[in-house]
Amino acid sequence: MKAVILVGGLGTRLRPLTCNTPKPMIPLVNQPFIEMMLLRLRDQGIDEVILAVQYLADHFRAILGDGSRLGLKLHTVEEPEPRGTAGAVKNVEDLLDSTTFVFNGDVMTDLDLQAMLAFHREKGSALTISLTPVDDPTQFGLVETDSSDQIKRFLEKPRVEDITTNMINAGTYIIEPEVFKYVPPAQHYMFERGLFPVLLQTGDPMFGYPSRAYWTDIGKPQTYLDVHHDILIGKVHYTFRGQQIADRVWLEDGAEIHPSAQIVGPVVLGRGVVIERNARIIGPTVIGARCTIGSDVRIEGSVLWEDNQIAEGTLLHSCVLGNGNHIGERNHITDGAIIGDQCSIGAENRLERGIRLWPKTVLNDKAISF
Ligand code: GTP
């Protein structure tokens, strides 16, 4: 069975994390998200995947190669310019010969793909969209279906009085390749504003597959932290790599942990992490490979990518650090702050309330201070 994964978007909402790393490549629990997704697809019967790449395309080829390391056949196809979600699939149409899964490359879900495929076939659908319920329907595009699950209407961010459903497009599709005859070639064309409304008009059977499977879009800073939280507390099925060294503390390899350091799970420590005297790491937290956590540092509810150095007495709380940052002494980095890659931050700064530092930012001591 074949699948197309859309991985060419700019990931603007996650900037600065996506300045150097395309969104589907950002680490989730120290593993590129797309790698975890490919393994999930392989385990559910998909053996050939076409990655529709565009932004930072070389990263995909360099890290995933031909897919053999992950046990599937991978084609990486680059668009000459961003073609949009439906345009990107149109661009690889020649590689599609029968019913195909299409995935947004930024959705964490444990959806049962074989059950969705059985639904698609049973309904005789030309295009099936996975649907998931949300708590606040005013913030999303809603998908209205009839009692047989056929899609009747799309409502974009409706007013409260117009809400008839809480089901949204969950970013997994099953498509019969014939529907791509409606997609203009070599143009930017979207599913939501292009192909879906066209199929409503033509009357081709389009169904919504409702599911209560775990679902989160990793593409916003808060949801990126939420997914880590959900994985670490066991809300979604996940096989941790490395060795479990204490209650809900996993170590990926070769760390140096000072005996006075305190680690309260759920915590994942990457390869070669160093944790110094009296440091406290409180879960849910993930620390990437080769990070050094200085003495008396406290880290809670945060995600650190690789090669970060955190100096003595700093507090990291509910924040994300990209790769290779140097964080000086006694900083407070909290409340959804995001630090890009290779930033250099002096001592005693206070970075909070969603502040975002672009890669290679340099901050002196007390530049944003107490
Ligand atoms: P934002 O800029 O934060 O909205 O993120 P995004 O660019 O990734 O857009 P969005 O989250 O809406 O995209 C959904 C999925 O489609 C993601 O997996 C994107 O990588 C992918 N995608 C969006 N636009 C394109 C495109 O033009 N080409 C390809 N190949 N994929 C795309």
GROMACS .gro file of N, CA, C and O in nm, residues 288-331:
model
  176
  288GLY      N    1   1.791   1.655   2.504
  288GLY     CA    2   1.851   1.597   2.385
  288GLY      C    3   1.995   1.555   2.406
  288GLY      O    4   2.058   1.589   2.508
  289ALA      N    5   2.049   1.487   2.307
  289ALA     CA    6   2.184   1.431   2.316
  289ALA      C    7   2.288   1.540   2.345
  289ALA      O    8   2.277   1.652   2.295
  290ARG      N    9   2.386   1.504   2.425
  290ARG     CA   10   2.505   1.585   2.454
  290ARG      C   11   2.474   1.720   2.520
  290ARG      O   12   2.553   1.814   2.512
  291CYS      N   13   2.358   1.734   2.584
  291CYS     CA   14   2.333   1.857   2.660
  291CYS      C   15   2.409   1.849   2.792
  291CYS      O   16   2.423   1.741   2.851
  292THR      N   17   2.456   1.965   2.839
  292THR     CA   18   2.520   1.971   2.972
  292THR      C   19   2.434   2.059   3.062
  292THR      O   20   2.406   2.175   3.028
  293ILE      N   21   2.393   2.002   3.173
  293ILE     CA   22   2.304   2.073   3.265
  293ILE      C   23   2.387   2.106   3.389
  293ILE      O   24   2.429   2.016   3.463
  294GLY      N   25   2.411   2.235   3.410
  294GLY     CA   26   2.502   2.278   3.516
  294GLY      C   27   2.446   2.257   3.656
  294GLY      O   28   2.329   2.220   3.673
  295SER      N   29   2.529   2.287   3.754
  295SER     CA   30   2.487   2.264   3.892
  295SER      C   31   2.375   2.362   3.931
  295SER      O   32   2.369   2.474   3.882
  296ASP      N   33   2.288   2.314   4.016
  296ASP     CA   34   2.173   2.391   4.067
  296ASP      C   35   2.077   2.440   3.958
  296ASP      O   36   1.997   2.529   3.983
  297VAL      N   37   2.088   2.386   3.839
  297VAL     CA   38   1.989   2.419   3.735
  297VAL      C   39   1.860   2.344   3.769
  297VAL      O   40   1.863   2.233   3.821
  298ARG      N   41   1.746   2.409   3.737
  298ARG     CA   42   1.619   2.339   3.754
  298ARG      C   43   1.547   2.341   3.619
  298ARG      O   44   1.531   2.447   3.557
  299ILE      N   45   1.505   2.224   3.573
  299ILE     CA   46   1.433   2.215   3.444
  299ILE      C   47   1.303   2.142   3.469
  299ILE      O   48   1.301   2.034   3.530
  300GLU      N   49   1.194   2.202   3.424
  300GLU     CA   50   1.064   2.138   3.446
  300GLU      C   51   0.974   2.159   3.324
  300GLU      O   52   0.969   2.269   3.268
  301GLY      N   53   0.907   2.055   3.278
  301GLY     CA   54   0.808   2.066   3.171
  301GLY      C   55   0.865   2.123   3.043
  301GLY      O   56   0.796   2.198   2.972
  302SER      N   57   0.987   2.089   3.008
  302SER     CA   58   1.053   2.154   2.894
  302SER      C   59   1.110   2.051   2.797
  302SER      O   60   1.124   1.933   2.831
  303VAL      N   61   1.143   2.100   2.676
  303VAL     CA   62   1.203   2.014   2.575
  303VAL      C   63   1.331   2.081   2.527
  303VAL      O   64   1.328   2.196   2.481
  304LEU      N   65   1.442   2.013   2.539
  304LEU     CA   66   1.571   2.065   2.491
  304LEU      C   67   1.617   1.976   2.378
  304LEU      O   68   1.619   1.853   2.392
  305TRP      N   69   1.653   2.036   2.263
  305TRP     CA   70   1.711   1.958   2.155
  305TRP      C   71   1.859   1.930   2.190
  305TRP      O   72   1.896   1.940   2.306
  306GLU      N   73   1.942   1.906   2.088
  306GLU     CA   74   2.077   1.857   2.116
  306GLU      C   75   2.177   1.968   2.148
  306GLU      O   76   2.160   2.082   2.106
  307ASP      N   77   2.285   1.931   2.218
  307ASP     CA   78   2.405   2.015   2.235
  307ASP      C   79   2.379   2.148   2.304
  307ASP      O   80   2.441   2.250   2.269
  308ASN      N   81   2.288   2.152   2.398
  308ASN     CA   82   2.267   2.275   2.475
  308ASN      C   83   2.351   2.273   2.602
  308ASN      O   84   2.365   2.169   2.666
  309GLN      N   85   2.405   2.390   2.636
  309GLN     CA   86   2.479   2.401   2.761
  309GLN      C   87   2.409   2.500   2.852
  309GLN      O   88   2.391   2.616   2.813
  310ILE      N   89   2.372   2.452   2.968
  310ILE     CA   90   2.295   2.535   3.061
  310ILE      C   91   2.381   2.558   3.185
  310ILE      O   92   2.417   2.463   3.255
  311ALA      N   93   2.410   2.686   3.211
  311ALA     CA   94   2.503   2.714   3.322
  311ALA      C   95   2.429   2.720   3.455
  311ALA      O   96   2.306   2.732   3.461
  312GLU      N   97   2.510   2.719   3.560
  312GLU     CA   98   2.465   2.708   3.700
  312GLU      C   99   2.345   2.798   3.735
  312GLU      O  100   2.340   2.914   3.698
  313GLY      N  101   2.252   2.741   3.808
  313GLY     CA  102   2.145   2.819   3.869
  313GLY      C  103   2.035   2.865   3.775
  313GLY      O  104   1.946   2.940   3.816
  314THR      N  105   2.035   2.822   3.651
  314THR     CA  106   1.930   2.866   3.558
  314THR      C  107   1.803   2.785   3.577
  314THR      O  108   1.807   2.668   3.617
  315LEU      N  109   1.689   2.850   3.552
  315LEU     CA  110   1.559   2.782   3.559
  315LEU      C  111   1.500   2.774   3.419
  315LEU      O  112   1.489   2.876   3.350
  316LEU      N  113   1.462   2.655   3.376
  316LEU     CA  114   1.390   2.638   3.250
  316LEU      C  115   1.255   2.575   3.285
  316LEU      O  116   1.250   2.468   3.347
  317HIS      N  117   1.147   2.643   3.247
  317HIS     CA  118   1.015   2.592   3.283
  317HIS      C  119   0.922   2.611   3.164
  317HIS      O  120   0.908   2.723   3.114
  318SER      N  121   0.857   2.504   3.117
  318SER     CA  122   0.762   2.512   3.004
  318SER      C  123   0.823   2.588   2.887
  318SER      O  124   0.762   2.685   2.837
  319CYS      N  125   0.940   2.548   2.843
  319CYS     CA  126   1.002   2.616   2.730
  319CYS      C  127   1.064   2.514   2.636
  319CYS      O  128   1.072   2.395   2.668
  320VAL      N  129   1.102   2.562   2.517
  320VAL     CA  130   1.167   2.473   2.419
  320VAL      C  131   1.298   2.539   2.376
  320VAL      O  132   1.300   2.658   2.343
  321LEU      N  133   1.405   2.462   2.375
  321LEU     CA  134   1.535   2.510   2.325
  321LEU      C  135   1.571   2.427   2.203
  321LEU      O  136   1.566   2.304   2.208
  322GLY      N  137   1.610   2.495   2.094
  322GLY     CA  138   1.656   2.425   1.973
  322GLY      C  139   1.794   2.364   1.997
  322GLY      O  140   1.828   2.325   2.109
  323ASN      N  141   1.877   2.361   1.893
  323ASN     CA  142   2.009   2.296   1.904
  323ASN      C  143   2.119   2.396   1.938
  323ASN      O  144   2.119   2.509   1.889
  324GLY      N  145   2.215   2.350   2.019
  324GLY     CA  146   2.343   2.420   2.033
  324GLY      C  147   2.337   2.556   2.099
  324GLY      O  148   2.411   2.646   2.059
  325ASN      N  149   2.252   2.574   2.199
  325ASN     CA  150   2.245   2.704   2.268
  325ASN      C  151   2.338   2.706   2.390
  325ASN      O  152   2.355   2.603   2.456
  326HIS      N  153   2.391   2.826   2.417
  326HIS     CA  154   2.469   2.845   2.540
  326HIS      C  155   2.387   2.936   2.630
  326HIS      O  156   2.365   3.052   2.596
  327ILE      N  157   2.344   2.882   2.741
  327ILE     CA  158   2.259   2.961   2.832
  327ILE      C  159   2.341   2.986   2.958
  327ILE      O  160   2.385   2.892   3.025
  328GLY      N  161   2.361   3.117   2.988
  328GLY     CA  162   2.447   3.152   3.102
  328GLY      C  163   2.382   3.124   3.237
  328GLY      O  164   2.281   3.054   3.246
  329GLU      N  165   2.442   3.183   3.341
  329GLU     CA  166   2.401   3.151   3.478
  329GLU      C  167   2.274   3.227   3.520
  329GLU      O  168   2.251   3.339   3.477
  330ARG      N  169   2.198   3.163   3.605
  330ARG     CA  170   2.082   3.223   3.674
  330ARG      C  171   1.982   3.292   3.581
  330ARG      O  172   1.932   3.399   3.612
  331ASN      N  173   1.959   3.237   3.462
  331ASN     CA  174   1.850   3.287   3.376
  331ASN      C  175   1.718   3.224   3.418
  331ASN      O  176   1.716   3.115   3.476
   0.00000   0.00000   0.00000
